[in-house]
Every structure is written in structure tokens, then in C-alpha cells.
């Protein structure tokens, strides 16, 4: 019961912080002001920018303290990484930070001068190293990196001779790739826009290859 109460209290606190964060962003979002002199900001607007900087500093300090500890625990095993990720996802790191980053990027595109005055961006940049270390512990990181660097159209393992038996590993296969694969003795087929490898099923089927 105590744990449920604590969970509800923490959720309410995070909800309050999220509302406050959105209020700051909404106050900084530029309105269509006719006749306003460019690059001139009212004291109220500069005050909100200063408040955003202080808020970001406190948030980054908390996350900067949490992530190194989370990384040290998560590096033990994939199970530990999954458990730690679940906790971090429900913390400030997973709830407030993603929306804050998107909001700051949006504000930067709308009013770069004001965001430079606010000075919140360098504070967020200081978290990149901590986030990168934690994300590099994720299972399947090497596969994801290989897919990002692969030749467009198909993942890199196709060219190393490895069999693509798991459809979830394939990001995109062009028609020419499928035809060439089948000419080489493979048996890929397309159903509703998804490619399936039915080579193993072909040897077990009693219907024959023509029906397949």
C-alpha cells in the first residue's frame, strides 16, 4: 500500500513539473506581434527565459547524478539494463527530458536570439555524454549501428552472406533485391507489403513450389 501511495505521489509531482515546463515553453513561444522590433525582448520574456535556464539547470543536475549510477548498474547484464531502463523511463529522464529537448529545438527554430539569451541549450548539451554511455549498453546496439550504416534498401548482413530469417531485422527490401535473392536459390515472398522467407517451409510443404 505504501508503495502504491508513493507511486501516486511521484506521478502527481511529475505531472506538476510537466505542467510547469509546458507553461514556460508556452510563454516563450513567439506570438504574431505586429510592429515589434526584431531582437528586442520585454523584461517579462527575459525573466521567463531566465526561469527556464534555472529549471533546466536543476533538471540536468538531477539527471546528471542519476545516469552514471544507472549506467553502472545496467552494464551488469541485459536483464539489469531492462530493469534500469524501466525505472529511468518513469523518472524525470524519461518523462520531462524528451519533451524539453523537443520544445527547446522548436523554440530555437522560432526565436534563436531569445534562446541564446536564455542559455538553456548548453546545459542540455552537457547530458549528451551520459545519455550516450547509457544507450550504448542497449542490447542489439551493434545490429542497429550496422543497419544505420548499411547500403540503402537492405541491411548490411545481407551482403555478408548471413541469412535474413527474422523478418523484424529487415528494414527495407527492394523488388530487385528480392528477385536476385530468389534467383540465387532463396525463397522470399511478399504478403501485404512484408517480405517472408519461406525457404524452410518449401521443403516441408506437400503442395509444391508452384502453389507457394
PDB file of C-alpha atoms in Angstrom:
ATOM      1  CA  UNK A   1       0.000   0.000   0.000  1.00  0.00           C
ATOM      2  CA  UNK A   2       2.829   2.372   0.909  1.00  0.00           C
ATOM      3  CA  UNK A   3       4.448   1.666  -2.455  1.00  0.00           C
ATOM      4  CA  UNK A   4       1.199   2.448  -4.292  1.00  0.00           C
ATOM      5  CA  UNK A   5       0.814   5.719  -2.384  1.00  0.00           C
ATOM      6  CA  UNK A   6       4.420   6.655  -3.145  1.00  0.00           C
ATOM      7  CA  UNK A   7       3.876   5.863  -6.837  1.00  0.00           C
ATOM      8  CA  UNK A   8       0.780   8.072  -6.975  1.00  0.00           C
ATOM      9  CA  UNK A   9       2.553  10.911  -5.172  1.00  0.00           C
ATOM     10  CA  UNK A  10       5.524  10.707  -7.521  1.00  0.00           C
ATOM     11  CA  UNK A  11       3.248  10.685 -10.560  1.00  0.00           C
ATOM     12  CA  UNK A  12       1.447  13.765  -9.266  1.00  0.00           C
ATOM     13  CA  UNK A  13       4.766  15.530  -8.707  1.00  0.00           C
ATOM     14  CA  UNK A  14       5.994  14.685 -12.174  1.00  0.00           C
ATOM     15  CA  UNK A  15       2.688  15.804 -13.641  1.00  0.00           C
ATOM     16  CA  UNK A  16       3.045  19.134 -11.841  1.00  0.00           C
ATOM     17  CA  UNK A  17       6.598  19.579 -13.134  1.00  0.00           C
ATOM     18  CA  UNK A  18       5.488  18.712 -16.641  1.00  0.00           C
ATOM     19  CA  UNK A  19       2.706  21.290 -16.477  1.00  0.00           C
ATOM     20  CA  UNK A  20       5.175  23.899 -15.232  1.00  0.00           C
ATOM     21  CA  UNK A  21       7.620  23.016 -18.011  1.00  0.00           C
ATOM     22  CA  UNK A  22       4.902  23.370 -20.648  1.00  0.00           C
ATOM     23  CA  UNK A  23       3.846  26.699 -19.151  1.00  0.00           C
ATOM     24  CA  UNK A  24       7.390  28.043 -19.515  1.00  0.00           C
ATOM     25  CA  UNK A  25       7.577  26.889 -23.122  1.00  0.00           C
ATOM     26  CA  UNK A  26       4.186  28.407 -23.959  1.00  0.00           C
ATOM     27  CA  UNK A  27       5.261  31.763 -22.500  1.00  0.00           C
ATOM     28  CA  UNK A  28       8.412  31.740 -24.627  1.00  0.00           C
ATOM     29  CA  UNK A  29       6.699  30.664 -27.836  1.00  0.00           C
ATOM     30  CA  UNK A  30       6.588  33.743 -30.082  1.00  0.00           C
ATOM     31  CA  UNK A  31       3.225  35.264 -30.864  1.00  0.00           C
ATOM     32  CA  UNK A  32       2.445  37.179 -34.039  1.00  0.00           C
ATOM     33  CA  UNK A  33       3.189  40.682 -32.785  1.00  0.00           C
ATOM     34  CA  UNK A  34       2.725  43.398 -35.399  1.00  0.00           C
ATOM     35  CA  UNK A  35       5.174  46.279 -35.111  1.00  0.00           C
ATOM     36  CA  UNK A  36       7.528  44.534 -32.689  1.00  0.00           C
ATOM     37  CA  UNK A  37      11.191  45.476 -33.147  1.00  0.00           C
ATOM     38  CA  UNK A  38      13.285  42.390 -34.045  1.00  0.00           C
ATOM     39  CA  UNK A  39      15.655  41.006 -31.403  1.00  0.00           C
ATOM     40  CA  UNK A  40      14.087  43.116 -28.664  1.00  0.00           C
ATOM     41  CA  UNK A  41      12.570  41.280 -25.727  1.00  0.00           C
ATOM     42  CA  UNK A  42      10.427  42.508 -22.898  1.00  0.00           C
ATOM     43  CA  UNK A  43      11.662  42.153 -19.297  1.00  0.00           C
ATOM     44  CA  UNK A  44       8.886  39.636 -18.655  1.00  0.00           C
ATOM     45  CA  UNK A  45      10.029  37.482 -21.556  1.00  0.00           C
ATOM     46  CA  UNK A  46      13.643  37.633 -20.446  1.00  0.00           C
ATOM     47  CA  UNK A  47      12.506  36.699 -16.951  1.00  0.00           C
ATOM     48  CA  UNK A  48      10.756  33.607 -18.261  1.00  0.00           C
ATOM     49  CA  UNK A  49      13.907  32.742 -20.212  1.00  0.00           C
ATOM     50  CA  UNK A  50      15.977  33.050 -17.052  1.00  0.00           C
ATOM     51  CA  UNK A  51      13.491  30.853 -15.207  1.00  0.00           C
ATOM     52  CA  UNK A  52      13.745  28.247 -17.967  1.00  0.00           C
ATOM     53  CA  UNK A  53      17.518  28.244 -17.572  1.00  0.00           C
ATOM     54  CA  UNK A  54      17.271  27.679 -13.813  1.00  0.00           C
ATOM     55  CA  UNK A  55      14.699  24.944 -14.312  1.00  0.00           C
ATOM     56  CA  UNK A  56      16.863  23.250 -16.951  1.00  0.00           C
ATOM     57  CA  UNK A  57      19.913  23.509 -14.693  1.00  0.00           C
ATOM     58  CA  UNK A  58      18.122  21.756 -11.828  1.00  0.00           C
ATOM     59  CA  UNK A  59      16.732  19.088 -14.158  1.00  0.00           C
ATOM     60  CA  UNK A  60      20.124  18.445 -15.759  1.00  0.00           C
ATOM     61  CA  UNK A  61      21.805  18.258 -12.364  1.00  0.00           C
ATOM     62  CA  UNK A  62      19.368  15.570 -11.250  1.00  0.00           C
ATOM     63  CA  UNK A  63      19.696  13.604 -14.486  1.00  0.00           C
ATOM     64  CA  UNK A  64      23.474  14.030 -14.446  1.00  0.00           C
ATOM     65  CA  UNK A  65      23.538  12.408 -10.998  1.00  0.00           C
ATOM     66  CA  UNK A  66      21.145   9.594 -11.936  1.00  0.00           C
ATOM     67  CA  UNK A  67      22.532   8.441 -15.281  1.00  0.00           C
ATOM     68  CA  UNK A  68      26.065   7.453 -14.162  1.00  0.00           C
ATOM     69  CA  UNK A  69      24.579   5.300 -11.395  1.00  0.00           C
ATOM     70  CA  UNK A  70      22.041   3.823 -13.810  1.00  0.00           C
ATOM     71  CA  UNK A  71      24.830   3.048 -16.291  1.00  0.00           C
ATOM     72  CA  UNK A  72      26.963   1.304 -13.677  1.00  0.00           C
ATOM     73  CA  UNK A  73      24.042  -0.976 -12.758  1.00  0.00           C
ATOM     74  CA  UNK A  74      22.811  -1.525 -16.313  1.00  0.00           C
ATOM     75  CA  UNK A  75      26.200  -2.704 -17.571  1.00  0.00           C
ATOM     76  CA  UNK A  76      25.937  -5.830 -15.385  1.00  0.00           C
ATOM     77  CA  UNK A  77      23.613  -7.726 -17.741  1.00  0.00           C
ATOM     78  CA  UNK A  78      20.800  -7.290 -20.271  1.00  0.00           C
ATOM     79  CA  UNK A  79      18.301  -8.043 -17.507  1.00  0.00           C
ATOM     80  CA  UNK A  80      19.741  -5.280 -15.356  1.00  0.00           C
ATOM     81  CA  UNK A  81      19.617  -2.916 -18.329  1.00  0.00           C
ATOM     82  CA  UNK A  82      15.932  -3.695 -18.869  1.00  0.00           C
ATOM     83  CA  UNK A  83      15.100  -3.109 -15.203  1.00  0.00           C
ATOM     84  CA  UNK A  84      17.082   0.116 -15.018  1.00  0.00           C
ATOM     85  CA  UNK A  85      15.558   1.356 -18.276  1.00  0.00           C
ATOM     86  CA  UNK A  86      12.083   0.787 -16.842  1.00  0.00           C
ATOM     87  CA  UNK A  87      12.942   2.880 -13.783  1.00  0.00           C
ATOM     88  CA  UNK A  88      14.623   5.641 -15.781  1.00  0.00           C
ATOM     89  CA  UNK A  89      11.701   5.777 -18.198  1.00  0.00           C
ATOM     90  CA  UNK A  90       9.374   6.637 -15.315  1.00  0.00           C
ATOM     91  CA  UNK A  91      11.784   9.189 -13.842  1.00  0.00           C
ATOM     92  CA  UNK A  92      12.478  12.763 -14.899  1.00  0.00           C
ATOM     93  CA  UNK A  93      14.837  11.428 -17.565  1.00  0.00           C
ATOM     94  CA  UNK A  94      12.093   9.600 -19.430  1.00  0.00           C
ATOM     95  CA  UNK A  95       9.184  11.966 -18.808  1.00  0.00           C
ATOM     96  CA  UNK A  96      10.447  15.552 -18.688  1.00  0.00           C
ATOM     97  CA  UNK A  97      13.694  15.484 -20.657  1.00  0.00           C
ATOM     98  CA  UNK A  98      12.424  14.253 -24.074  1.00  0.00           C
ATOM     99  CA  UNK A  99       9.675  16.858 -24.240  1.00  0.00           C
ATOM    100  CA  UNK A 100      12.006  19.589 -23.003  1.00  0.00           C
ATOM    101  CA  UNK A 101      14.548  18.826 -25.725  1.00  0.00           C
ATOM    102  CA  UNK A 102      11.868  18.907 -28.440  1.00  0.00           C
ATOM    103  CA  UNK A 103      10.457  22.142 -27.029  1.00  0.00           C
ATOM    104  CA  UNK A 104      13.869  23.826 -26.923  1.00  0.00           C
ATOM    105  CA  UNK A 105      14.571  22.801 -30.524  1.00  0.00           C
ATOM    106  CA  UNK A 106      11.183  24.212 -31.542  1.00  0.00           C
ATOM    107  CA  UNK A 107      11.821  27.472 -29.712  1.00  0.00           C
ATOM    108  CA  UNK A 108      15.286  27.677 -31.229  1.00  0.00           C
ATOM    109  CA  UNK A 109      13.829  27.405 -34.725  1.00  0.00           C
ATOM    110  CA  UNK A 110      11.274  30.099 -33.949  1.00  0.00           C
ATOM    111  CA  UNK A 111      13.428  32.554 -32.000  1.00  0.00           C
ATOM    112  CA  UNK A 112      17.115  31.696 -31.893  1.00  0.00           C
ATOM    113  CA  UNK A 113      18.100  35.022 -30.337  1.00  0.00           C
ATOM    114  CA  UNK A 114      15.835  34.591 -27.342  1.00  0.00           C
ATOM    115  CA  UNK A 115      17.048  31.033 -26.733  1.00  0.00           C
ATOM    116  CA  UNK A 116      20.635  32.222 -26.880  1.00  0.00           C
ATOM    117  CA  UNK A 117      19.751  34.799 -24.242  1.00  0.00           C
ATOM    118  CA  UNK A 118      18.103  32.121 -22.096  1.00  0.00           C
ATOM    119  CA  UNK A 119      21.203  29.906 -22.201  1.00  0.00           C
ATOM    120  CA  UNK A 120      19.426  26.577 -21.635  1.00  0.00           C
ATOM    121  CA  UNK A 121      20.930  24.774 -24.643  1.00  0.00           C
ATOM    122  CA  UNK A 122      24.499  24.349 -23.282  1.00  0.00           C
ATOM    123  CA  UNK A 123      23.032  22.796 -20.134  1.00  0.00           C
ATOM    124  CA  UNK A 124      21.225  20.145 -22.164  1.00  0.00           C
ATOM    125  CA  UNK A 125      24.324  19.512 -24.266  1.00  0.00           C
ATOM    126  CA  UNK A 126      26.153  18.525 -21.087  1.00  0.00           C
ATOM    127  CA  UNK A 127      23.920  15.440 -20.813  1.00  0.00           C
ATOM    128  CA  UNK A 128      24.885  14.001 -24.197  1.00  0.00           C
ATOM    129  CA  UNK A 129      27.868  12.039 -22.921  1.00  0.00           C
ATOM    130  CA  UNK A 130      25.877  10.489 -20.053  1.00  0.00           C
ATOM    131  CA  UNK A 131      22.998   9.558 -22.375  1.00  0.00           C
ATOM    132  CA  UNK A 132      25.358   8.128 -24.969  1.00  0.00           C
ATOM    133  CA  UNK A 133      27.093   5.881 -22.438  1.00  0.00           C
ATOM    134  CA  UNK A 134      23.782   4.545 -21.193  1.00  0.00           C
ATOM    135  CA  UNK A 135      22.326   3.968 -24.672  1.00  0.00           C
ATOM    136  CA  UNK A 136      25.438   2.065 -25.782  1.00  0.00           C
ATOM    137  CA  UNK A 137      24.541  -0.633 -23.254  1.00  0.00           C
ATOM    138  CA  UNK A 138      21.275  -1.421 -25.050  1.00  0.00           C
ATOM    139  CA  UNK A 139      21.055  -4.987 -26.433  1.00  0.00           C
ATOM    140  CA  UNK A 140      21.254  -5.021 -30.218  1.00  0.00           C
ATOM    141  CA  UNK A 141      23.169  -1.750 -30.436  1.00  0.00           C
ATOM    142  CA  UNK A 142      25.745  -3.261 -32.810  1.00  0.00           C
ATOM    143  CA  UNK A 143      22.997  -4.521 -35.116  1.00  0.00           C
ATOM    144  CA  UNK A 144      21.276  -1.140 -35.100  1.00  0.00           C
ATOM    145  CA  UNK A 145      24.555   0.616 -35.896  1.00  0.00           C
ATOM    146  CA  UNK A 146      25.191  -1.783 -38.776  1.00  0.00           C
ATOM    147  CA  UNK A 147      21.721  -1.168 -40.167  1.00  0.00           C
ATOM    148  CA  UNK A 148      22.196   2.599 -39.952  1.00  0.00           C
ATOM    149  CA  UNK A 149      25.439   2.334 -41.931  1.00  0.00           C
ATOM    150  CA  UNK A 150      24.175  -0.292 -44.391  1.00  0.00           C
ATOM    151  CA  UNK A 151      23.594   0.241 -48.085  1.00  0.00           C
ATOM    152  CA  UNK A 152      20.127   1.826 -48.549  1.00  0.00           C
ATOM    153  CA  UNK A 153      17.430  -0.705 -49.240  1.00  0.00           C
ATOM    154  CA  UNK A 154      18.600  -3.620 -47.156  1.00  0.00           C
ATOM    155  CA  UNK A 155      20.622  -4.295 -44.034  1.00  0.00           C
ATOM    156  CA  UNK A 156      24.341  -4.910 -44.256  1.00  0.00           C
ATOM    157  CA  UNK A 157      24.222  -8.532 -43.109  1.00  0.00           C
ATOM    158  CA  UNK A 158      22.636  -9.491 -46.460  1.00  0.00           C
ATOM    159  CA  UNK A 159      25.923  -8.728 -48.204  1.00  0.00           C
ATOM    160  CA  UNK A 160      27.988 -10.700 -45.702  1.00  0.00           C
ATOM    161  CA  UNK A 161      26.154 -13.887 -46.604  1.00  0.00           C
ATOM    162  CA  UNK A 162      24.134 -14.135 -43.409  1.00  0.00           C
ATOM    163  CA  UNK A 163      20.589 -15.423 -43.738  1.00  0.00           C
ATOM    164  CA  UNK A 164      17.821 -12.940 -43.025  1.00  0.00           C
ATOM    165  CA  UNK A 165      15.485 -15.401 -41.351  1.00  0.00           C
ATOM    166  CA  UNK A 166      13.981 -12.907 -38.970  1.00  0.00           C
ATOM    167  CA  UNK A 167      11.701 -10.517 -40.820  1.00  0.00           C
ATOM    168  CA  UNK A 168      11.961  -7.999 -37.984  1.00  0.00           C
ATOM    169  CA  UNK A 169      15.634  -7.467 -38.794  1.00  0.00           C
ATOM    170  CA  UNK A 170      14.894  -6.322 -42.362  1.00  0.00           C
ATOM    171  CA  UNK A 171      14.205  -2.625 -42.758  1.00  0.00           C
ATOM    172  CA  UNK A 172      13.566  -2.376 -46.495  1.00  0.00           C
ATOM    173  CA  UNK A 173      13.929  -4.788 -49.434  1.00  0.00           C
ATOM    174  CA  UNK A 174      13.528  -3.580 -52.998  1.00  0.00           C
ATOM    175  CA  UNK A 175      11.883  -5.665 -55.693  1.00  0.00           C
ATOM    176  CA  UNK A 176      15.210  -6.160 -57.481  1.00  0.00           C
ATOM    177  CA  UNK A 177      16.794  -7.402 -54.253  1.00  0.00           C
ATOM    178  CA  UNK A 178      14.015  -9.954 -53.799  1.00  0.00           C
ATOM    179  CA  UNK A 179      14.272 -11.196 -57.377  1.00  0.00           C
ATOM    180  CA  UNK A 180      18.057 -11.559 -57.182  1.00  0.00           C
ATOM    181  CA  UNK A 181      17.793 -13.419 -53.873  1.00  0.00           C
ATOM    182  CA  UNK A 182      15.289 -15.894 -55.332  1.00  0.00           C
ATOM    183  CA  UNK A 183      17.431 -16.414 -58.443  1.00  0.00           C
ATOM    184  CA  UNK A 184      20.280 -17.479 -56.159  1.00  0.00           C
ATOM    185  CA  UNK A 185      18.158 -20.257 -54.661  1.00  0.00           C
ATOM    186  CA  UNK A 186      16.340 -18.358 -51.949  1.00  0.00           C
ATOM    187  CA  UNK A 187      12.577 -18.198 -51.486  1.00  0.00           C
ATOM    188  CA  UNK A 188      11.311 -14.811 -50.385  1.00  0.00           C
ATOM    189  CA  UNK A 189       7.685 -13.832 -50.982  1.00  0.00           C
ATOM    190  CA  UNK A 190       5.701 -10.640 -50.373  1.00  0.00           C
ATOM    191  CA  UNK A 191       2.418 -10.637 -48.448  1.00  0.00           C
ATOM    192  CA  UNK A 192       0.711  -7.316 -47.699  1.00  0.00           C
ATOM    193  CA  UNK A 193       3.921  -5.411 -48.288  1.00  0.00           C
ATOM    194  CA  UNK A 194       6.030  -7.567 -45.964  1.00  0.00           C
ATOM    195  CA  UNK A 195       8.775  -9.955 -47.087  1.00  0.00           C
ATOM    196  CA  UNK A 196       8.723 -13.510 -45.715  1.00  0.00           C
ATOM    197  CA  UNK A 197      11.419 -16.186 -46.045  1.00  0.00           C
ATOM    198  CA  UNK A 198       9.576 -19.464 -46.743  1.00  0.00           C
ATOM    199  CA  UNK A 199      12.600 -21.481 -47.854  1.00  0.00           C
ATOM    200  CA  UNK A 200      12.351 -23.876 -44.904  1.00  0.00           C
ATOM    201  CA  UNK A 201       8.597 -24.267 -45.401  1.00  0.00           C
ATOM    202  CA  UNK A 202       9.156 -25.122 -49.069  1.00  0.00           C
ATOM    203  CA  UNK A 203      10.971 -28.364 -48.200  1.00  0.00           C
ATOM    204  CA  UNK A 204       8.185 -29.426 -45.835  1.00  0.00           C
ATOM    205  CA  UNK A 205       5.229 -28.440 -47.985  1.00  0.00           C
ATOM    206  CA  UNK A 206       3.228 -31.056 -49.872  1.00  0.00           C
ATOM    207  CA  UNK A 207       1.663 -28.545 -52.243  1.00  0.00           C
ATOM    208  CA  UNK A 208       4.718 -27.935 -54.389  1.00  0.00           C
ATOM    209  CA  UNK A 209       6.697 -24.843 -55.210  1.00  0.00           C
ATOM    210  CA  UNK A 210       4.321 -23.588 -57.898  1.00  0.00           C
ATOM    211  CA  UNK A 211       1.479 -23.008 -55.407  1.00  0.00           C
ATOM    212  CA  UNK A 212       3.841 -21.379 -52.920  1.00  0.00           C
TER     213      UNK A 212
END
